[in-house]
Each structure stands twice: as structure tokens, then as C-alpha cells.
XYZ file of C-alpha atoms in Angstrom:
367
model
C -22.730 -4.288 6.920
C -19.898 -2.030 5.811
C -16.419 -1.730 7.247
C -15.919 0.135 10.466
C -14.377 3.554 9.894
C -13.112 6.120 12.362
C -12.067 9.697 11.547
C -9.216 10.909 13.724
C -8.653 14.650 13.837
C -5.558 16.074 15.431
C -7.513 16.987 18.561
C -9.979 14.106 18.567
C -9.961 10.938 20.671
C -8.926 7.565 19.373
C -11.781 5.108 19.186
C -10.562 1.714 20.337
C -13.779 -0.172 19.612
C -12.696 -0.874 16.059
C -9.743 -2.867 17.254
C -11.332 -5.160 19.819
C -10.003 -8.703 19.330
C -10.957 -12.106 20.570
C -8.308 -14.289 22.175
C -8.069 -16.314 18.964
C -7.592 -13.171 16.860
C -4.970 -11.864 19.256
C -3.062 -15.143 19.012
C -3.246 -15.042 15.221
C -2.019 -11.450 15.059
C 0.830 -12.135 17.490
C 2.352 -14.603 15.029
C 4.500 -13.361 12.142
C 2.346 -12.531 9.135
C 4.428 -14.674 6.801
C 4.562 -17.687 9.107
C 4.340 -20.867 7.002
C 1.018 -22.663 7.125
C -0.742 -19.826 8.942
C -3.052 -18.970 6.021
C -3.834 -21.344 3.174
C -3.692 -20.056 -0.433
C -6.961 -19.604 -2.301
C -8.125 -21.699 -5.231
C -7.374 -20.216 -8.660
C -10.988 -19.739 -9.741
C -11.954 -18.086 -6.460
C -8.915 -15.787 -6.560
C -9.702 -14.662 -10.110
C -13.399 -14.114 -9.384
C -12.806 -12.214 -6.153
C -10.098 -9.945 -7.555
C -12.269 -9.160 -10.588
C -15.196 -8.320 -8.303
C -13.075 -5.965 -6.165
C -11.797 -4.092 -9.223
C -15.286 -3.908 -10.749
C -16.688 -2.293 -7.598
C -13.815 0.199 -7.396
C -14.170 1.104 -11.075
C -17.781 2.147 -10.478
C -16.460 4.773 -8.051
C -13.280 5.899 -9.844
C -14.170 6.621 -13.477
C -11.533 6.017 -16.125
C -8.730 4.952 -13.757
C -8.637 1.184 -14.335
C -4.824 1.056 -14.332
C -4.558 2.855 -10.984
C -7.300 0.675 -9.477
C -5.468 -2.464 -10.564
C -2.200 -1.177 -9.129
C -3.874 -0.338 -5.798
C -5.213 -3.898 -5.571
C -1.779 -5.217 -6.564
C -0.230 -3.455 -3.568
C -2.895 -4.791 -1.193
C -2.410 -8.385 -2.366
C 1.375 -8.016 -2.194
C 1.082 -7.029 1.463
C 2.430 -3.534 0.829
C 1.528 0.081 1.534
C 0.380 2.650 -1.015
C 1.255 6.331 -1.479
C -1.169 8.425 -3.555
C 0.399 11.698 -4.691
C -1.356 14.313 -6.771
C -2.965 17.736 -6.697
C -6.082 18.191 -4.539
C -9.438 17.116 -5.902
C -8.520 14.324 -8.326
C -9.817 11.443 -6.186
C -6.912 10.283 -4.019
C -9.001 9.828 -0.876
C -11.884 8.432 -2.942
C -9.621 5.707 -4.338
C -8.333 4.886 -0.858
C -11.841 4.692 0.612
C -13.219 2.616 -2.263
C -10.477 0.010 -1.797
C -11.049 -0.032 1.955
C -14.811 -0.436 1.618
C -14.592 -3.422 -0.704
C -13.082 -5.401 2.182
C -15.152 -6.095 5.301
C -12.586 -5.090 7.905
C -11.679 -2.322 10.326
C -10.763 0.999 8.726
C -9.348 4.104 10.417
C -8.749 7.450 8.789
C -6.199 9.969 10.043
C -6.304 13.581 8.917
C -2.668 14.662 9.162
C -2.149 18.210 10.442
C 0.883 20.054 11.857
C -0.362 19.585 15.443
C -1.018 15.837 15.160
C 0.996 13.922 17.771
C 2.755 10.548 17.333
C 0.694 9.159 20.230
C -2.493 9.949 18.274
C -1.285 7.387 15.751
C 0.357 4.691 17.870
C -1.624 5.005 21.105
C -0.805 5.988 24.665
C -0.691 4.440 28.143
C -3.092 6.161 30.559
C -3.115 5.745 34.334
C -6.403 4.317 35.620
C -7.140 5.711 39.073
C -9.617 2.960 39.938
C -7.242 0.083 39.181
C -4.056 1.988 40.052
C -2.430 0.728 36.861
C -1.616 1.934 33.368
C -3.934 0.945 30.522
C -3.043 1.127 26.855
C -5.396 3.094 24.637
C -4.770 2.062 21.002
C -4.166 4.722 18.383
C -5.572 4.943 14.887
C -2.901 2.619 13.494
C -4.768 -0.337 15.009
C -6.937 -1.258 12.028
C -6.741 -3.451 8.952
C -6.622 -0.488 6.586
C -5.373 2.925 7.708
C -6.018 5.910 5.445
C -3.626 8.785 6.096
C -4.933 11.946 4.453
C -2.351 14.576 3.449
C 0.469 12.787 5.248
C 2.992 15.448 4.293
C 1.148 18.146 6.241
C 2.350 16.606 9.525
C 5.777 17.088 11.071
C 8.606 14.632 10.451
C 8.315 13.395 14.044
C 4.674 12.462 13.544
C 5.351 10.910 10.143
C 8.035 8.721 11.714
C 5.437 7.203 14.059
C 4.377 5.055 11.113
C 7.813 3.539 10.468
C 7.745 0.529 12.794
C 4.128 -0.337 12.087
C 4.613 -0.261 8.311
C 7.802 -2.328 8.349
C 7.082 -4.857 11.099
C 3.281 -4.778 11.526
C 3.669 -3.952 15.195
C 3.755 -0.951 17.526
C 6.050 -0.402 20.520
C 4.753 1.917 23.248
C 6.255 2.337 26.725
C 8.420 -0.756 26.379
C 5.600 -3.043 25.230
C 5.002 -4.381 21.735
C 1.537 -4.749 20.238
C 0.854 -6.727 17.055
C -1.329 -5.220 14.353
C -4.212 -6.836 12.530
C -3.836 -8.924 9.389
C -4.197 -7.832 6.680
C -2.601 -4.478 7.429
C -2.221 -1.707 4.875
C -1.466 2.004 5.060
C -2.862 4.101 2.208
C -1.467 7.623 2.429
C -2.321 10.617 0.287
C -0.093 13.622 -0.162
C -0.021 16.827 -2.159
C 2.957 17.776 -4.345
C 5.797 19.396 -2.399
C 5.303 22.751 -4.106
C 1.933 23.066 -2.346
C 1.919 25.419 0.647
C 2.233 23.878 4.113
C 3.756 20.542 3.118
C 6.697 18.692 4.691
C 8.715 16.282 2.533
C 8.558 12.633 3.544
C 12.006 11.437 4.685
C 13.736 8.765 2.607
C 13.141 6.069 5.242
C 9.413 6.801 5.214
C 9.131 6.780 1.414
C 10.979 3.470 1.310
C 8.212 1.873 3.414
C 5.631 2.471 0.683
C 5.560 -0.305 -1.883
C 4.278 1.939 -4.669
C 3.349 5.505 -5.473
C 0.433 6.332 -7.752
C -0.540 9.612 -9.384
C -4.133 9.683 -10.593
C -3.956 12.680 -12.906
C -6.979 14.480 -14.276
C -9.774 12.338 -15.756
C -10.365 12.286 -19.482
C -13.353 14.082 -20.998
C -15.741 11.111 -20.962
C -14.897 10.189 -17.369
C -15.298 13.789 -16.210
C -18.672 14.124 -17.959
C -19.821 10.858 -16.379
C -18.707 12.091 -12.962
C -20.620 15.357 -13.339
C -23.736 13.424 -14.320
C -23.703 10.740 -11.628
C -21.878 12.237 -8.637
C -23.694 15.547 -8.181
C -26.336 14.446 -5.682
C -25.082 10.980 -4.757
C -21.942 10.016 -2.884
C -20.341 7.324 -5.080
C -19.148 5.494 -1.957
C -22.748 4.937 -0.843
C -23.123 2.223 -3.476
C -19.935 0.393 -2.467
C -20.475 -2.805 -0.524
C -17.938 -5.224 0.880
C -17.201 -8.088 -1.489
C -14.380 -9.764 0.463
C -13.653 -10.545 4.088
C -10.365 -9.949 5.865
C -9.796 -13.717 5.942
C -10.304 -13.914 2.182
C -7.795 -11.118 1.615
C -5.303 -12.953 3.833
C -5.828 -16.056 1.686
C -5.275 -14.006 -1.470
C -2.051 -12.609 -0.002
C -0.931 -16.170 0.765
C -1.754 -17.094 -2.832
C 0.447 -14.297 -4.136
C 3.292 -15.378 -1.851
C 3.227 -18.820 -3.512
C 3.807 -17.430 -7.026
C 6.967 -18.850 -8.605
C 9.899 -16.577 -9.459
C 12.548 -18.021 -11.765
C 16.235 -17.404 -10.937
C 16.622 -15.402 -14.148
C 13.847 -13.025 -13.091
C 15.431 -12.555 -9.669
C 18.771 -11.844 -11.351
C 17.078 -9.298 -13.636
C 15.547 -7.552 -10.618
C 18.939 -7.336 -8.904
C 20.617 -6.068 -12.090
C 18.002 -3.343 -12.426
C 18.461 -2.302 -8.798
C 22.251 -2.227 -9.073
C 21.979 -0.102 -12.203
C 20.138 2.575 -10.207
C 22.979 2.665 -7.654
C 25.688 3.279 -10.244
C 23.777 5.710 -12.462
C 25.476 9.147 -12.367
C 22.124 10.954 -12.526
C 21.009 9.464 -9.200
C 22.225 10.380 -5.722
C 20.262 7.543 -4.135
C 19.438 4.258 -5.844
C 17.028 1.446 -5.036
C 17.510 -0.215 -1.648
C 17.382 -3.986 -1.090
C 13.937 -3.415 0.454
C 12.863 -1.729 -2.772
C 13.889 -4.766 -4.840
C 12.121 -7.121 -2.452
C 8.941 -5.081 -2.725
C 9.275 -4.877 -6.505
C 9.394 -8.665 -6.654
C 6.411 -9.000 -4.303
C 4.403 -6.554 -6.393
C 5.349 -8.470 -9.542
C 4.064 -11.686 -7.961
C 0.738 -9.991 -7.239
C 0.572 -8.683 -10.804
C 1.223 -12.188 -12.124
C -1.557 -13.616 -9.952
C -4.004 -10.947 -11.153
C -3.051 -11.865 -14.728
C -3.923 -15.500 -14.024
C -0.345 -16.737 -14.050
C 1.505 -18.822 -11.488
C 4.883 -17.301 -12.348
C 6.484 -13.883 -12.743
C 7.576 -12.613 -16.156
C 10.236 -9.945 -16.756
C 7.410 -7.792 -18.121
C 5.831 -7.762 -14.647
C 9.050 -6.282 -13.267
C 9.280 -3.755 -16.088
C 5.674 -2.563 -15.781
C 5.986 -2.027 -12.032
C 9.482 -0.534 -11.977
C 8.347 3.106 -12.092
C 5.502 2.975 -9.529
C 7.569 0.846 -7.125
C 11.012 2.457 -7.518
C 10.616 6.077 -8.638
C 9.561 7.587 -5.295
C 12.624 6.053 -3.590
C 15.231 7.539 -5.931
C 16.948 10.915 -5.562
C 17.912 12.654 -8.789
C 21.215 14.544 -8.855
C 20.658 18.311 -8.952
C 22.491 18.860 -12.213
C 20.538 16.081 -13.903
C 17.301 17.538 -12.568
C 18.087 20.919 -14.130
C 18.504 19.105 -17.445
C 14.991 17.726 -17.052
C 15.817 14.276 -15.715
C 13.306 12.653 -13.368
C 13.349 9.398 -11.454
C 10.836 7.976 -13.933
C 12.911 8.988 -16.961
C 16.075 7.475 -15.460
C 14.223 4.208 -14.790
C 12.958 4.216 -18.385
C 16.552 4.546 -19.622
C 17.693 1.683 -17.402
C 14.843 -0.535 -18.610
C 16.071 0.074 -22.139
C 19.677 -0.860 -21.322
C 19.558 -3.652 -18.712
C 19.374 -6.997 -20.585
C 16.026 -8.784 -20.274
C 16.149 -12.545 -19.588
C 14.152 -15.151 -21.483
C 10.992 -16.863 -20.309
C 10.795 -18.478 -16.834
C 12.125 -21.999 -16.511
C 10.116 -25.198 -16.733
C 8.999 -25.041 -13.072
C 6.487 -22.347 -13.980
C 3.389 -24.435 -14.590
C -0.234 -23.342 -14.838
C -1.160 -23.749 -11.218
C 2.236 -23.170 -9.616
C 0.737 -20.413 -7.442
C -1.612 -22.893 -5.794
C 0.857 -25.665 -4.922
């Protein structure tokens, strides 16, 4: 049985059946997601086997994009949100759907359009004539995984409807607060800003996304394979769920237990501070950005079979986690500077610490 998926058009109704919860589930979701002892970490062997299975299934759908698939799973296990930015037709939505389908959970899809309303996303209170009271009808945000297609085709007001839910895993409507499911992840796709009919995401919205991925065009072998296998068959038809929502929650708890040495934390802070003082940048990395960089690095360490974060984890994730949050000064941009190139320069100049301290033992992530 596959995950439950709902397509929400700008004029279509919100289906609330996908978000029905038992009393026990409601109690679980009302608690903070990072509450200690709420979810137990997973055993090392099970974590490694399950993560490998998820990536293997996704790689059968997305040919030749192993690095992007791994990064998408990294964001999920770090408890973050993912922004997929590229030209139309390269597989952004396919990647989002393949990740969603590997997990047996509720999935909603929102097609962002200029006339989409914030209430279509968050939900709305409707007066029931028979009971003479208001009833809350949940919006599309009430799901474990929410796929937002072409997010930058909606107005800034509609885009901002995602802010609270992405940051706090809750929605406030008409003075009442509703907790969202766990795990909770927003996977948004967007076209480059030079495309017609797009609205730039505001800085606060971009900062909510843990990482941004660009898929790029496939190489020759991958494109030939796609033309051979995907002509008459939808590649998603062969995708089956390999993990439950509870298992993903346990994997997220496992990642949270990964050890970070003081030297690695200091390196992360030094890198962030370097972005704030760089003359080529108008806006550097926020404290939230550094926190999410560290969380992503912990997930990368867990996927590599380590119980501790290395400086290399920070370095490898610096561009996908930080670049979309930075604003390049106009003069520097005319000289060809980009956020990614500035980060590359900083990685070459900020001193790298030595190996983690002696607390980083083999199974530190499972203690």
C-alpha cells in the first residue's frame, strides 16, 4: 500500500482524510518534535540497511543523480526542508515524489499558482449550520511530506503561509494552534528567476529551507537509459514504500545523537562569521543557517556510518546549505562572483581543525 497523496490545485478543495489522527497520534504530534525520550534512536545496522534501501529505490527512478539523491535523504534525516531549483523538465518533481513514496506516510502536493490562497495551504475555519459552530478544515500542509510544485509562481503572501509550519511544525489559524505530523518535510521546486511568471522567494522563506539542490541535465548514458525505460512506463509505478513514518522518526533521532566535537562547532561558527564580513556579500549566513548546516552534517556522518561529524562533512555541505541564503553584492556579481564561488573561497581560507576528540567512538550515535 503506497503513501496517500493529494493534488491541490488553486481552485480545488483540501482533502482532510489524509490527516486523520488517532488520539494517541494527536498527543504525540502535540509534543515538541525534539522532546527527549520521545523517539528512540535506531540500531546501527538497521539504520545503514534502511538508508541504503531508500537510496537504492530512488536511484532506480532518478538515473545518474546519486549525489542529489543522497543529499535529499540527508535533509530528510536531518529534519529539514528541501528546495529543488532548476529549469523545467530535469526531474525536480520526480525526485520529490520518489523520496516521498519510499516512506509509507501521508503526502500532499500543492501546485503553486498566482491565485493560490494562504488558506488553501494552512486550512480554514468554516461555520457548520447544523452544529452552529466553526469547524476547522485542514489545508494541504497537514501531511508528513508536502510537495510544493513551482513555489515561486505564487505570490509572496501565499509563500509566507509556509513560514510558521516550516520553522515550528505547527499552524496557527483563527487564534488556534494545530501541530503537524512527524516526520514533517516540505520539498519545494522552483524555476530559475529569469523564467517568466516567477516571484522571488523572500529571504526569510529561503532561510527555512535546509538545502537547495540543482539537478542539472543528465549525462549521455543516463539520458539514453531514461529514453529506453521511461517511454511507456511511469518510473514511479515501480516505487514501493521501504520505511514507515515511525522508522523515519527513529532515524531522525539517531542523527540527533551524532557527536559533534567542540572544534567542529567552532569551525562552523568561523565559517558563518566569515560570510558576514566578506565584502562580496550583502547578507551572510544566519545563526539558523549554521544550526541547519550542523544538523545536515550529522545526517551525512550517519549515512557514512560514523558516529561523529568531521570537518569534511561541513565543507561538503556548505554550498547546498548556505548558498541560497546569501546575497551577493551587485558589483561582485557583475565581476562574476556567485554565492557558491564566495563559499569556495572561504572554505579555502578558514582554518580547518584536526580530527574530532576522543569522545567520538564507533557507536557514539547510538548511545
